[in-house]
GROMACS .gro file of C-alpha atoms in nm:
model
  388
    1MET     CA    1   1.596   1.650  -2.008
    2LYS     CA    2   1.524   1.788  -1.625
    3ALA     CA    3   1.529   1.574  -1.383
    4VAL     CA    4   1.563   1.602  -0.990
    5VAL     CA    5   1.794   1.416  -0.855
    6CYS     CA    6   1.850   1.289  -0.497
    7GLU     CA    7   2.227   1.270  -0.341
    8GLN     CA    8   2.354   1.334   0.064
    9GLY     CA    9   1.989   1.370   0.129
   10GLU     CA   10   1.956   1.708  -0.067
   11LEU     CA   11   1.730   1.774  -0.384
   12THR     CA   12   1.818   1.926  -0.664
   13VAL     CA   13   1.694   1.995  -0.979
   14THR     CA   14   1.918   1.934  -1.271
   15ASP     CA   15   1.982   1.920  -1.705
   16MET     CA   16   1.993   1.547  -1.741
   17ALA     CA   17   2.073   1.386  -2.117
   18ASP     CA   18   1.734   1.235  -2.249
   19PRO     CA   19   1.771   0.885  -2.173
   20VAL     CA   20   1.764   0.590  -2.460
   21PRO     CA   21   1.510   0.298  -2.372
   22GLY     CA   22   1.728  -0.036  -2.441
   23LYS     CA   23   1.600  -0.350  -2.592
   24GLY     CA   24   1.248  -0.443  -2.508
   25GLN     CA   25   1.193  -0.106  -2.337
   26VAL     CA   26   1.054   0.208  -2.402
   27LEU     CA   27   1.097   0.608  -2.343
   28LEU     CA   28   0.767   0.842  -2.205
   29ASN     CA   29   0.698   1.176  -2.132
   30VAL     CA   30   0.594   1.226  -1.778
   31THR     CA   31   0.294   1.406  -1.764
   32ARG     CA   32   0.230   1.285  -1.355
   33THR     CA   33   0.477   1.106  -1.055
   34GLY     CA   34   0.310   1.094  -0.710
   35ILE     CA   35   0.544   1.164  -0.381
   36CYS     CA   36   0.575   0.782  -0.202
   37GLY     CA   37   0.656   0.760   0.161
   38SER     CA   38   0.931   0.566   0.020
   39ASP     CA   39   1.157   0.835  -0.091
   40LEU     CA   40   0.992   1.074   0.187
   41HIS     CA   41   1.220   0.751   0.476
   42GLY     CA   42   1.544   0.731   0.104
   43ARG     CA   43   1.630   1.042   0.102
   44HIS     CA   44   1.777   1.032   0.492
   45HIS     CA   45   1.773   0.670   0.573
   46ALA     CA   46   1.915   0.520   0.204
   47ASP     CA   47   2.163   0.337   0.355
   48LEU     CA   48   1.966   0.189   0.592
   49VAL     CA   49   1.652   0.058   0.343
   50ALA     CA   50   1.967  -0.063   0.146
   51ASP     CA   51   2.150  -0.277   0.399
   52VAL     CA   52   1.804  -0.419   0.437
   53ALA     CA   53   1.728  -0.482   0.084
   54GLU     CA   54   2.055  -0.656   0.029
   55LYS     CA   55   2.011  -0.915   0.281
   56ALA     CA   56   1.682  -1.013   0.147
   57GLY     CA   57   1.837  -1.052  -0.159
   58TYR     CA   58   1.872  -0.718  -0.405
   59PRO     CA   59   2.201  -0.510  -0.359
   60HIS     CA   60   2.102  -0.242  -0.629
   61LEU     CA   61   1.851  -0.023  -0.390
   62MET     CA   62   1.970   0.328  -0.332
   63ARG     CA   63   2.259   0.494  -0.123
   64MET     CA   64   2.296   0.779   0.051
   65ASP     CA   65   2.640   0.874  -0.193
   66GLN     CA   66   2.465   0.733  -0.533
   67PRO     CA   67   2.276   1.015  -0.756
   68ILE     CA   68   1.890   0.890  -0.759
   69VAL     CA   69   1.621   0.960  -0.970
   70MET     CA   70   1.333   0.864  -0.812
   71GLY     CA   71   0.988   0.827  -0.927
   72HIS     CA   72   0.825   0.489  -0.914
   73GLU     CA   73   0.425   0.642  -0.945
   74PHE     CA   74   0.373   0.759  -1.283
   75VAL     CA   75   0.145   0.866  -1.599
   76GLY     CA   76   0.312   0.894  -1.876
   77THR     CA   77   0.288   0.920  -2.321
   78VAL     CA   78   0.450   0.684  -2.555
   79ALA     CA   79   0.752   0.870  -2.703
   80ALA     CA   80   1.024   0.579  -2.827
   81TYR     CA   81   1.024   0.277  -2.821
   82GLY     CA   82   1.357   0.060  -2.833
   83PRO     CA   83   1.485  -0.258  -3.029
   84GLY     CA   84   1.313  -0.550  -3.028
   85CYS     CA   85   0.986  -0.383  -2.902
   86HIS     CA   86   0.603  -0.469  -3.023
   87LYS     CA   87   0.523  -0.098  -3.069
   88ARG     CA   88   0.197  -0.132  -2.994
   89TRP     CA   89   0.098   0.197  -2.902
   90LYS     CA   90   0.131   0.490  -3.141
   91PRO     CA   91   0.336   0.798  -2.963
   92GLY     CA   92   0.159   1.005  -2.758
   93THR     CA   93  -0.048   0.762  -2.591
   94ARG     CA   94  -0.085   0.727  -2.214
   95VAL     CA   95   0.066   0.506  -2.024
   96VAL     CA   96   0.165   0.375  -1.707
   97ALA     CA   97   0.383   0.103  -1.676
   98LEU     CA   98   0.527  -0.126  -1.250
   99PRO     CA   99   0.818   0.062  -1.191
  100MET     CA  100   1.060  -0.238  -1.312
  101VAL     CA  101   1.288  -0.271  -1.614
  102ASP     CA  102   1.472  -0.528  -1.692
  103SER     CA  103   1.920  -0.471  -1.858
  104ASP     CA  104   2.234  -0.625  -1.866
  105THR     CA  105   2.287  -0.614  -1.549
  106GLY     CA  106   1.971  -0.774  -1.423
  107PRO     CA  107   1.629  -0.648  -1.325
  108HIS     CA  108   1.640  -0.342  -1.132
  109LEU     CA  109   1.363  -0.107  -0.935
  110LEU     CA  110   1.273   0.175  -1.135
  111GLY     CA  111   1.335   0.504  -0.899
  112LEU     CA  112   1.474   0.326  -0.638
  113SER     CA  113   1.837   0.202  -0.820
  114GLU     CA  114   2.129   0.432  -0.919
  115LYS     CA  115   2.018   0.186  -1.251
  116ALA     CA  116   1.707   0.259  -1.417
  117PRO     CA  117   1.645   0.627  -1.303
  118GLY     CA  118   1.271   0.686  -1.246
  119ALA     CA  119   0.977   0.950  -1.298
  120TYR     CA  120   1.055   1.265  -1.086
  121ALA     CA  121   1.193   1.375  -1.415
  122GLU     CA  122   1.062   1.528  -1.753
  123LYS     CA  123   1.145   1.180  -1.933
  124VAL     CA  124   1.171   0.792  -1.800
  125VAL     CA  125   1.261   0.459  -1.946
  126VAL     CA  126   1.007   0.170  -1.871
  127GLN     CA  127   0.946  -0.177  -1.931
  128GLU     CA  128   0.678  -0.287  -2.277
  129SER     CA  129   0.608  -0.639  -2.115
  130MET     CA  130   0.546  -0.393  -1.777
  131THR     CA  131   0.359  -0.057  -1.977
  132MET     CA  132  -0.066  -0.102  -1.987
  133LEU     CA  133  -0.232   0.101  -2.152
  134VAL     CA  134  -0.460   0.401  -1.970
  135PRO     CA  135  -0.803   0.378  -2.008
  136ASP     CA  136  -1.030   0.626  -2.195
  137GLY     CA  137  -1.143   0.936  -1.984
  138LEU     CA  138  -0.899   0.869  -1.631
  139PRO     CA  139  -0.715   1.173  -1.563
  140ASP     CA  140  -0.428   1.201  -1.547
  141ASP     CA  141  -0.404   1.289  -1.240
  142GLU     CA  142  -0.560   0.948  -1.103
  143ALA     CA  143  -0.374   0.697  -1.310
  144ALA     CA  144  -0.057   0.820  -1.113
  145LEU     CA  145  -0.236   0.678  -0.825
  146THR     CA  146  -0.191   0.346  -0.967
  147GLU     CA  147   0.097   0.194  -0.822
  148PRO     CA  148   0.022   0.308  -0.450
  149MET     CA  149  -0.342   0.143  -0.490
  150ALA     CA  150  -0.231  -0.152  -0.616
  151VAL     CA  151   0.052  -0.234  -0.226
  152ALA     CA  152  -0.308  -0.110  -0.112
  153TRP     CA  153  -0.476  -0.372  -0.299
  154HIS     CA  154  -0.210  -0.639  -0.225
  155ALA     CA  155  -0.264  -0.539   0.134
  156VAL     CA  156  -0.629  -0.581   0.139
  157ARG     CA  157  -0.640  -1.014  -0.099
  158ARG     CA  158  -0.369  -1.086   0.160
  159ALA     CA  159  -0.582  -1.003   0.458
  160GLU     CA  160  -0.843  -1.270   0.295
  161ARG     CA  161  -1.116  -1.110   0.489
  162GLY     CA  162  -1.379  -1.326   0.608
  163ARG     CA  163  -1.735  -1.251   0.478
  164GLY     CA  164  -1.887  -0.957   0.716
  165GLN     CA  165  -1.542  -0.970   0.856
  166ALA     CA  166  -1.465  -0.635   1.034
  167ALA     CA  167  -1.117  -0.441   0.874
  168VAL     CA  168  -0.929  -0.206   1.141
  169VAL     CA  169  -0.703   0.042   0.963
  170ILE     CA  170  -0.432   0.184   1.209
  171GLY     CA  171  -0.266   0.481   1.057
  172CYS     CA  172  -0.421   0.681   0.756
  173GLY     CA  173  -0.174   0.778   0.595
  174PRO     CA  174  -0.126   0.800   0.224
  175ILE     CA  175  -0.080   0.418   0.263
  176GLY     CA  176  -0.379   0.304   0.545
  177LEU     CA  177  -0.577   0.627   0.374
  178ALA     CA  178  -0.542   0.395   0.038
  179VAL     CA  179  -0.636   0.036   0.239
  180ILE     CA  180  -0.947   0.172   0.328
  181ALA     CA  181  -1.058   0.285  -0.001
  182MET     CA  182  -0.924  -0.051  -0.133
  183LEU     CA  183  -1.153  -0.193   0.214
  184LYS     CA  184  -1.437  -0.019   0.117
  185ALA     CA  185  -1.432  -0.111  -0.330
  186SER     CA  186  -1.381  -0.468  -0.139
  187GLY     CA  187  -1.728  -0.461   0.044
  188ALA     CA  188  -1.643  -0.457   0.323
  189LYS     CA  189  -1.939  -0.308   0.563
  190LYS     CA  190  -1.739  -0.224   0.876
  191ILE     CA  191  -1.479   0.014   0.860
  192ILE     CA  192  -1.316   0.120   1.165
  193ALA     CA  193  -1.045   0.375   1.158
  194SER     CA  194  -0.745   0.504   1.383
  195ASP     CA  195  -0.477   0.813   1.327
  196LEU     CA  196  -0.403   1.095   1.496
  197SER     CA  197  -0.429   1.381   1.313
  198SER     CA  198  -0.778   1.539   1.212
  199ARG     CA  199  -0.757   1.558   0.846
  200ARG     CA  200  -0.633   1.208   0.798
  201ARG     CA  201  -0.993   1.119   0.978
  202GLU     CA  202  -1.136   1.375   0.808
  203LEU     CA  203  -0.961   1.203   0.458
  204ALA     CA  204  -1.070   0.908   0.597
  205ARG     CA  205  -1.461   0.913   0.660
  206GLU     CA  206  -1.428   1.048   0.357
  207LEU     CA  207  -1.270   0.744   0.199
  208GLY     CA  208  -1.536   0.488   0.344
  209ALA     CA  209  -1.433   0.416   0.713
  210HIS     CA  210  -1.745   0.353   0.875
  211VAL     CA  211  -1.598   0.470   1.239
  212VAL     CA  212  -1.380   0.707   1.275
  213VAL     CA  213  -1.124   0.724   1.611
  214ASP     CA  214  -0.877   0.951   1.800
  215PRO     CA  215  -0.647   0.702   1.967
  216ARG     CA  216  -0.531   0.921   2.214
  217GLU     CA  217  -0.934   0.952   2.338
  218THR     CA  218  -1.014   0.576   2.175
  219ASP     CA  219  -0.928   0.279   2.156
  220PRO     CA  220  -0.974   0.150   1.816
  221PHE     CA  221  -1.063  -0.180   1.943
  222ASP     CA  222  -1.343  -0.025   2.223
  223ALA     CA  223  -1.570   0.125   1.892
  224TYR     CA  224  -1.533  -0.207   1.725
  225LYS     CA  225  -1.801  -0.377   1.784
  226PRO     CA  226  -1.760  -0.781   1.788
  227GLY     CA  227  -2.020  -0.913   1.583
  228ARG     CA  228  -2.212  -1.241   1.714
  229ASN     CA  229  -1.954  -1.487   1.549
  230GLU     CA  230  -1.622  -1.258   1.711
  231THR     CA  231  -1.528  -1.261   2.070
  232ARG     CA  232  -1.307  -1.106   2.270
  233SER     CA  233  -1.163  -1.273   2.544
  234VAL     CA  234  -1.024  -1.601   2.635
  235THR     CA  235  -1.301  -1.678   2.901
  236ASP     CA  236  -1.593  -1.539   2.621
  237LEU     CA  237  -1.371  -1.798   2.389
  238VAL     CA  238  -1.408  -2.064   2.617
  239GLY     CA  239  -1.806  -2.013   2.729
  240VAL     CA  240  -1.851  -2.002   2.357
  241ALA     CA  241  -1.646  -2.357   2.210
  242LEU     CA  242  -1.829  -2.523   2.463
  243ASP     CA  243  -2.131  -2.370   2.420
  244THR     CA  244  -2.093  -2.519   2.074
  245MET     CA  245  -1.998  -2.826   2.134
  246GLY     CA  246  -2.261  -2.916   2.349
  247LYS     CA  247  -2.511  -2.836   2.069
  248LEU     CA  248  -2.288  -3.048   1.784
  249ARG     CA  249  -2.330  -3.327   2.052
  250MET     CA  250  -2.696  -3.342   1.941
  251VAL     CA  251  -2.653  -3.355   1.552
  252PRO     CA  252  -2.782  -3.679   1.471
  253GLY     CA  253  -2.665  -3.863   1.217
  254PRO     CA  254  -2.264  -4.086   1.161
  255VAL     CA  255  -2.121  -3.730   1.156
  256PRO     CA  256  -1.947  -3.729   1.461
  257TRP     CA  257  -1.942  -3.363   1.645
  258TRP     CA  258  -1.570  -3.279   1.613
  259GLN     CA  259  -1.616  -3.327   1.273
  260ALA     CA  260  -1.925  -3.128   1.269
  261PHE     CA  261  -1.731  -2.831   1.479
  262ARG     CA  262  -1.467  -2.808   1.206
  263LEU     CA  263  -1.778  -2.780   0.958
  264ALA     CA  264  -1.901  -2.522   1.179
  265GLU     CA  265  -1.512  -2.348   1.212
  266LYS     CA  266  -1.506  -2.279   0.848
  267ILE     CA  267  -1.875  -2.190   0.805
  268GLY     CA  268  -1.747  -1.906   1.048
  269GLU     CA  269  -1.980  -2.078   1.342
  270VAL     CA  270  -1.656  -1.941   1.545
  271PRO     CA  271  -1.587  -1.706   1.688
  272ALA     CA  272  -1.283  -1.525   1.464
  273GLY     CA  273  -1.184  -1.104   1.561
  274PRO     CA  274  -1.177  -0.832   1.266
  275VAL     CA  275  -0.842  -0.803   1.075
  276VAL     CA  276  -0.644  -0.567   1.180
  277PHE     CA  277  -0.394  -0.333   0.901
  278GLU     CA  278  -0.092  -0.184   1.039
  279CYS     CA  279  -0.041   0.080   0.893
  280VAL     CA  280   0.181   0.301   1.082
  281GLY     CA  281   0.533   0.156   1.076
  282VAL     CA  282   0.682   0.283   1.394
  283PRO     CA  283   0.850   0.047   1.696
  284GLY     CA  284   0.606  -0.070   1.883
  285MET     CA  285   0.313  -0.056   1.702
  286ILE     CA  286   0.316  -0.467   1.627
  287ASP     CA  287   0.344  -0.534   1.987
  288GLN     CA  288   0.051  -0.252   2.124
  289ILE     CA  289  -0.234  -0.442   1.832
  290ILE     CA  290  -0.087  -0.787   1.957
  291GLY     CA  291  -0.161  -0.676   2.293
  292THR     CA  292  -0.497  -0.447   2.250
  293ALA     CA  293  -0.650  -0.713   1.923
  294PRO     CA  294  -0.939  -0.934   2.012
  295LEU     CA  295  -0.805  -1.341   2.044
  296ARG     CA  296  -0.802  -1.498   1.648
  297SER     CA  297  -0.753  -1.122   1.515
  298ARG     CA  298  -0.550  -1.165   1.101
  299VAL     CA  299  -0.298  -0.818   1.167
  300VAL     CA  300  -0.118  -0.765   0.812
  301VAL     CA  301   0.149  -0.553   0.889
  302VAL     CA  302   0.113  -0.295   0.582
  303GLY     CA  303   0.344  -0.005   0.759
  304VAL     CA  304   0.727  -0.080   0.709
  305CYS     CA  305   0.907  -0.023   1.022
  306MET     CA  306   1.289  -0.030   0.940
  307GLU     CA  307   1.428  -0.066   1.351
  308PRO     CA  308   1.450  -0.372   1.525
  309ASP     CA  309   1.148  -0.422   1.695
  310SER     CA  310   0.992  -0.665   1.870
  311PHE     CA  311   0.679  -0.856   2.049
  312THR     CA  312   0.610  -1.098   2.351
  313PRO     CA  313   0.543  -1.400   2.115
  314SER     CA  314   0.308  -1.563   2.423
  315MET     CA  315   0.055  -1.309   2.393
  316ALA     CA  316   0.020  -1.397   1.988
  317GLY     CA  317   0.005  -1.756   2.068
  318THR     CA  318  -0.254  -1.708   2.378
  319LYS     CA  319  -0.491  -1.498   2.199
  320GLU     CA  320  -0.424  -1.695   1.842
  321ILE     CA  321  -0.337  -1.367   1.694
  322ASP     CA  322  -0.204  -1.404   1.284
  323LEU     CA  323   0.039  -1.175   1.096
  324ARG     CA  324   0.093  -1.145   0.782
  325PHE     CA  325   0.373  -0.889   0.639
  326VAL     CA  326   0.314  -0.778   0.268
  327PHE     CA  327   0.472  -0.590   0.030
  328GLY     CA  328   0.452  -0.492  -0.296
  329TYR     CA  329   0.167  -0.646  -0.611
  330ASP     CA  330   0.209  -0.824  -0.827
  331PRO     CA  331   0.094  -0.754  -1.224
  332GLY     CA  332  -0.237  -0.910  -1.216
  333GLU     CA  333  -0.298  -0.696  -0.904
  334PHE     CA  334  -0.192  -0.317  -1.058
  335ARG     CA  335  -0.365  -0.397  -1.418
  336ASP     CA  336  -0.685  -0.521  -1.114
  337THR     CA  337  -0.623  -0.169  -0.987
  338LEU     CA  338  -0.607   0.116  -1.339
  339HIS     CA  339  -0.895  -0.074  -1.396
  340MET     CA  340  -1.041  -0.036  -1.076
  341ILE     CA  341  -0.941   0.348  -1.108
  342ALA     CA  342  -1.118   0.411  -1.426
  343ASP     CA  343  -1.381   0.231  -1.347
  344ARG     CA  344  -1.510   0.413  -1.027
  345LYS     CA  345  -1.517   0.120  -0.861
  346VAL     CA  346  -1.267   0.353  -0.622
  347ASP     CA  347  -1.221   0.669  -0.554
  348VAL     CA  348  -0.861   0.828  -0.503
  349ARG     CA  349  -0.955   1.187  -0.599
  350PRO     CA  350  -0.957   1.262  -0.198
  351LEU     CA  351  -0.584   1.130  -0.169
  352ILE     CA  352  -0.430   1.452  -0.429
  353THR     CA  353  -0.385   1.735  -0.221
  354GLY     CA  354  -0.120   1.901  -0.395
  355ALA     CA  355   0.083   1.979  -0.741
  356VAL     CA  356   0.434   2.114  -0.824
  357GLY     CA  357   0.613   2.137  -1.069
  358LEU     CA  358   0.940   1.970  -1.032
  359ASP     CA  359   1.137   2.285  -0.860
  360GLY     CA  360   0.905   2.246  -0.600
  361VAL     CA  361   0.921   1.917  -0.530
  362ASP     CA  362   1.217   1.991  -0.263
  363ALA     CA  363   0.940   2.187  -0.067
  364ALA     CA  364   0.687   1.917  -0.144
  365PHE     CA  365   0.885   1.684   0.074
  366THR     CA  366   0.894   1.983   0.362
  367ALA     CA  367   0.495   1.952   0.296
  368LEU     CA  368   0.388   1.626   0.354
  369GLY     CA  369   0.617   1.637   0.688
  370ASP     CA  370   0.235   1.785   0.848
  371PRO     CA  371  -0.012   1.488   0.851
  372GLU     CA  372  -0.280   1.841   0.892
  373ALA     CA  373  -0.173   1.979   0.542
  374HIS     CA  374  -0.105   1.660   0.288
  375ALA     CA  375  -0.176   1.306   0.176
  376LYS     CA  376  -0.017   1.258  -0.179
  377ILE     CA  377   0.137   1.547  -0.377
  378LEU     CA  378   0.216   1.514  -0.733
  379ILE     CA  379   0.480   1.665  -0.990
  380ASP     CA  380   0.414   1.764  -1.310
  381PRO     CA  381   0.729   1.825  -1.508
  382SER     CA  382   0.550   2.064  -1.748
  383SER     CA  383   0.396   2.354  -1.457
  384ASP     CA  384   0.713   2.509  -1.296
  385ARG     CA  385   0.411   2.557  -0.933
  386LEU     CA  386   0.727   2.600  -0.675
  387ARG     CA  387   0.534   2.532  -0.414
  388PRO     CA  388   0.185   2.256  -0.312
   0.00000   0.00000   0.00000
């Protein structure tokens, strides 16, 4: 088969032996593969990412001096089974799979490890237990986006956005745009999006953002309009608390007013800020958000910053800012995302801005460096197209 191999930052189309599925594994013919931002980053900074992964407990992440076949966002058709499989689907059946496989050396992240070649190739091996049938009528282009959209769905679920609570998305690259789409699918009625790129702001509107700003002209938190149960300043919070407690003192019956205050807090009568999704991943962004976000905001860090960073804890404490960091998704979220796309509860089509064959992957990596040109480029291994 043909595959794109990354080694020392160089992308080369290479002839390789067809992969052989092991116990409990399935061989797929790849029909589409998405190029992920982590692939772009890993091309030149794999060692830095691998060092962090090793400290976190996974020692097999790709390194610069290893020949790596990337690609963990994909759809394909069943070609063959390894031993010990249930053989749930006939050859030619379209499926997607979570990008992880089991082996004699333990579990590996597909497309992110030398021990688990990915889908920048004509064929890929996946774990049968992690594979799911693509619903009829769902095009390959859209099915291939199940994985990145599952990342966004996990972030939205982890945010635990309350009813009527606003969402502010900082950064409208592919993952920020995916978060916007999933927020819309979850029923969010107030989505504020911020990005420097005019093209990305346009896509943010198309995917469901209600207010879109250029941060050079408008602070996204100035565009955010607090509701009746939201507040922006410490002074306002003290005033609202005193007013609320004064009213609750008048509550008749045996319930003490401080218990009534806790009840009011639970049902949203005590002020809370918006949910903020940090989707940029550069040093200083978390500190900037803490400094400008309204009181009691919940900040969900989706962007991956690989460099050391800092913020002022006393500012976060004074404003009672919640910080949550997210990574990946679980199998249930992956399955739910696939069916949300198939049922048109979320529309991923605006995210797809280009397609290439294997020979065009290097050019696609370059093109994705221009935020005005592309959001998501897909690889079609059967195509001889050279440019996105």
